[in-house]
Coordinates of C-alpha atoms in Angstrom, one line a residue:
M1 CA -8.6 -15.4 -8.4
S2 CA -10.8 -12.3 -10.0
T3 CA -10.4 -12.3 -14.4
R4 CA -10.7 -8.5 -14.0
K5 CA -8.2 -6.1 -15.5
S6 CA -6.5 -4.0 -12.9
T7 CA -7.9 -1.5 -14.2
E8 CA -10.8 -1.8 -14.1
F9 CA -12.9 0.0 -12.0
R10 CA -16.3 -0.5 -10.5
R11 CA -18.4 0.5 -8.2
W12 CA -19.2 -1.2 -5.5
T13 CA -22.6 -2.5 -4.9
P14 CA -24.8 -2.8 -2.4
E15 CA -24.7 -6.7 -2.5
E16 CA -21.6 -6.5 -3.3
D17 CA -20.8 -5.1 0.2
H18 CA -23.5 -7.0 2.1
L19 CA -21.9 -10.4 0.4
L20 CA -18.5 -9.3 1.6
S21 CA -19.7 -8.1 4.9
E22 CA -20.9 -11.8 5.3
Q23 CA -17.7 -13.7 3.8
V24 CA -15.3 -11.8 6.7
S25 CA -18.0 -11.6 9.6
K26 CA -17.1 -15.9 9.0
Y27 CA -13.4 -15.3 10.0
T28 CA -12.5 -15.5 13.9
G29 CA -8.4 -14.6 12.6
T30 CA -7.4 -13.9 9.5
I31 CA -9.3 -13.2 6.7
S32 CA -8.4 -15.5 3.4
W33 CA -8.9 -12.5 0.6
L34 CA -8.7 -15.3 -1.4
A35 CA -11.4 -17.2 -0.8
T36 CA -13.7 -14.1 -0.1
A37 CA -12.9 -12.8 -3.8
Q38 CA -13.9 -16.2 -5.5
L39 CA -17.3 -15.2 -4.0
L40 CA -17.0 -12.0 -5.4
R41 CA -16.7 -12.4 -9.2
G42 CA -15.2 -10.0 -11.2
R43 CA -13.4 -8.8 -7.8
S44 CA -10.5 -9.6 -7.2
N45 CA -8.8 -10.4 -2.8
K46 CA -6.6 -7.2 -3.0
D47 CA -10.2 -5.5 -3.9
C48 CA -12.0 -7.4 -1.1
R49 CA -9.4 -6.2 1.3
N50 CA -9.4 -2.2 0.7
R51 CA -12.9 -1.9 0.5
W52 CA -13.7 -3.7 3.4
M53 CA -10.8 -1.6 5.0
K54 CA -12.0 1.7 3.6
T55 CA -16.0 1.1 4.8
K56 CA -16.2 -1.0 8.0
R57 CA -12.5 1.0 9.6
N58 CA -12.8 4.9 10.6
W59 CA -8.9 5.6 10.1
N60 CA -7.3 8.6 9.8
R61 CA -6.9 10.6 6.5
G62 CA -5.1 13.3 7.5
A63 CA -1.3 14.8 7.6
W64 CA 0.3 11.8 10.2
T65 CA 0.8 13.2 13.8
S66 CA 4.5 12.9 15.8
G67 CA 2.9 10.4 18.1
E68 CA 1.6 8.3 14.8
N69 CA 5.0 8.6 12.8
K70 CA 6.3 6.7 16.5
R71 CA 3.7 4.7 16.7
L72 CA 4.0 3.6 13.2
L73 CA 8.1 3.3 14.0
D74 CA 7.9 0.6 17.5
A75 CA 5.0 -1.5 15.0
I76 CA 7.5 -1.7 11.9
A77 CA 10.4 -2.3 14.9
T78 CA 8.2 -5.4 16.1
H79 CA 6.3 -6.7 13.5
G80 CA 8.5 -5.1 10.8
S81 CA 6.3 -5.0 7.5
S82 CA 3.4 -7.2 8.3
W83 CA 1.4 -4.4 7.3
T84 CA -2.4 -5.4 9.2
S85 CA -0.2 -6.5 12.1
V86 CA 1.7 -2.8 12.3
S87 CA -1.5 -0.7 10.7
E88 CA -3.1 -2.6 13.8
A89 CA -0.6 -0.7 16.2
V90 CA -1.0 1.7 14.8
G91 CA -4.2 2.5 15.9
N92 CA -6.0 4.7 13.3
R93 CA -4.3 3.6 9.4
S94 CA -5.1 1.2 7.0
P95 CA -2.2 -1.4 6.6
D96 CA -1.7 0.3 3.0
Q97 CA -1.4 4.0 4.6
C98 CA 1.4 2.3 6.4
A99 CA 3.0 1.3 4.3
K100 CA 3.2 4.0 1.8
H101 CA 4.7 6.0 4.7
W102 CA 7.2 4.1 5.7
T103 CA 8.4 3.8 2.3
S104 CA 8.2 7.2 0.7
S105 CA 9.2 9.5 4.8
L106 CA 10.0 7.2 7.0
D107 CA 12.7 4.8 5.7
P108 CA 15.8 5.6 7.4
D109 CA 18.0 3.9 4.2
L110 CA 16.2 7.0 2.4
S111 CA 18.3 9.3 0.9
R112 CA 17.3 13.1 1.6
E113 CA 20.6 14.7 -0.2
E114 CA 18.7 16.6 -3.9
W115 CA 19.6 15.3 -6.5
T116 CA 22.3 15.1 -8.0
D117 CA 22.8 16.4 -12.1
P118 CA 24.1 12.7 -12.8
E119 CA 20.9 10.8 -10.6
D120 CA 19.2 13.0 -13.4
R121 CA 20.9 12.1 -16.6
I122 CA 20.7 8.3 -14.7
L123 CA 17.1 8.4 -13.5
M124 CA 16.0 10.0 -18.0
D125 CA 18.3 7.0 -19.3
A126 CA 16.5 4.7 -17.6
V127 CA 13.0 6.3 -18.0
H128 CA 13.7 6.2 -21.6
L129 CA 14.3 1.9 -21.3
H130 CA 12.1 1.2 -18.9
G131 CA 9.0 3.1 -19.2
R132 CA 7.7 4.0 -16.2
S133 CA 8.0 1.3 -13.3
W134 CA 9.2 3.4 -10.7
K135 CA 9.8 0.3 -8.9
Q136 CA 11.8 -1.3 -11.0
I137 CA 14.2 1.4 -11.2
A138 CA 13.9 2.4 -7.6
G139 CA 15.4 -0.8 -7.2
Q140 CA 17.9 -1.2 -9.8
Y141 CA 18.9 2.6 -9.6
F142 CA 17.9 4.2 -7.2
P143 CA 18.3 2.4 -3.9
N144 CA 17.8 4.9 -1.3
R145 CA 15.2 6.8 -3.3
S146 CA 11.5 6.2 -3.3
T147 CA 10.0 4.9 -5.7
L148 CA 6.8 7.9 -5.3
E149 CA 10.6 10.0 -4.5
I150 CA 11.5 9.0 -8.3
A151 CA 8.3 9.1 -10.1
N152 CA 7.5 12.6 -9.4
R153 CA 11.5 14.1 -10.2

């Protein structure tokens, strides 16, 4: 496991990219990102996975199309929240893109209603109590609002 703080930023070197590519090529099925990260000092398993996904795939970075939304809905119905499997089914979106789009836009449990005055007061109190822990605030006070919507409020 990496010992670096998650808030530190360090550019990937060509040597690290090469080592990452070598390690990933050894796998035929599921990639062990933890084992891969142990060979890349100062990189977490998530760093390695994200770098691989970013550099080795040609992900669509534009707005989601209706076709992509349909494929995402179908993939979630089949694979649940296994975002790597969902991403493979969607085809041109990363696992992180799929998860974020679902949790901030398409999840049918999300409220699309205008914020009420009581909700605003609850949010202010929650921020005073918990700070900017949006995920905690969402789970505890606003289960039908997306974390992004709460943070942007």
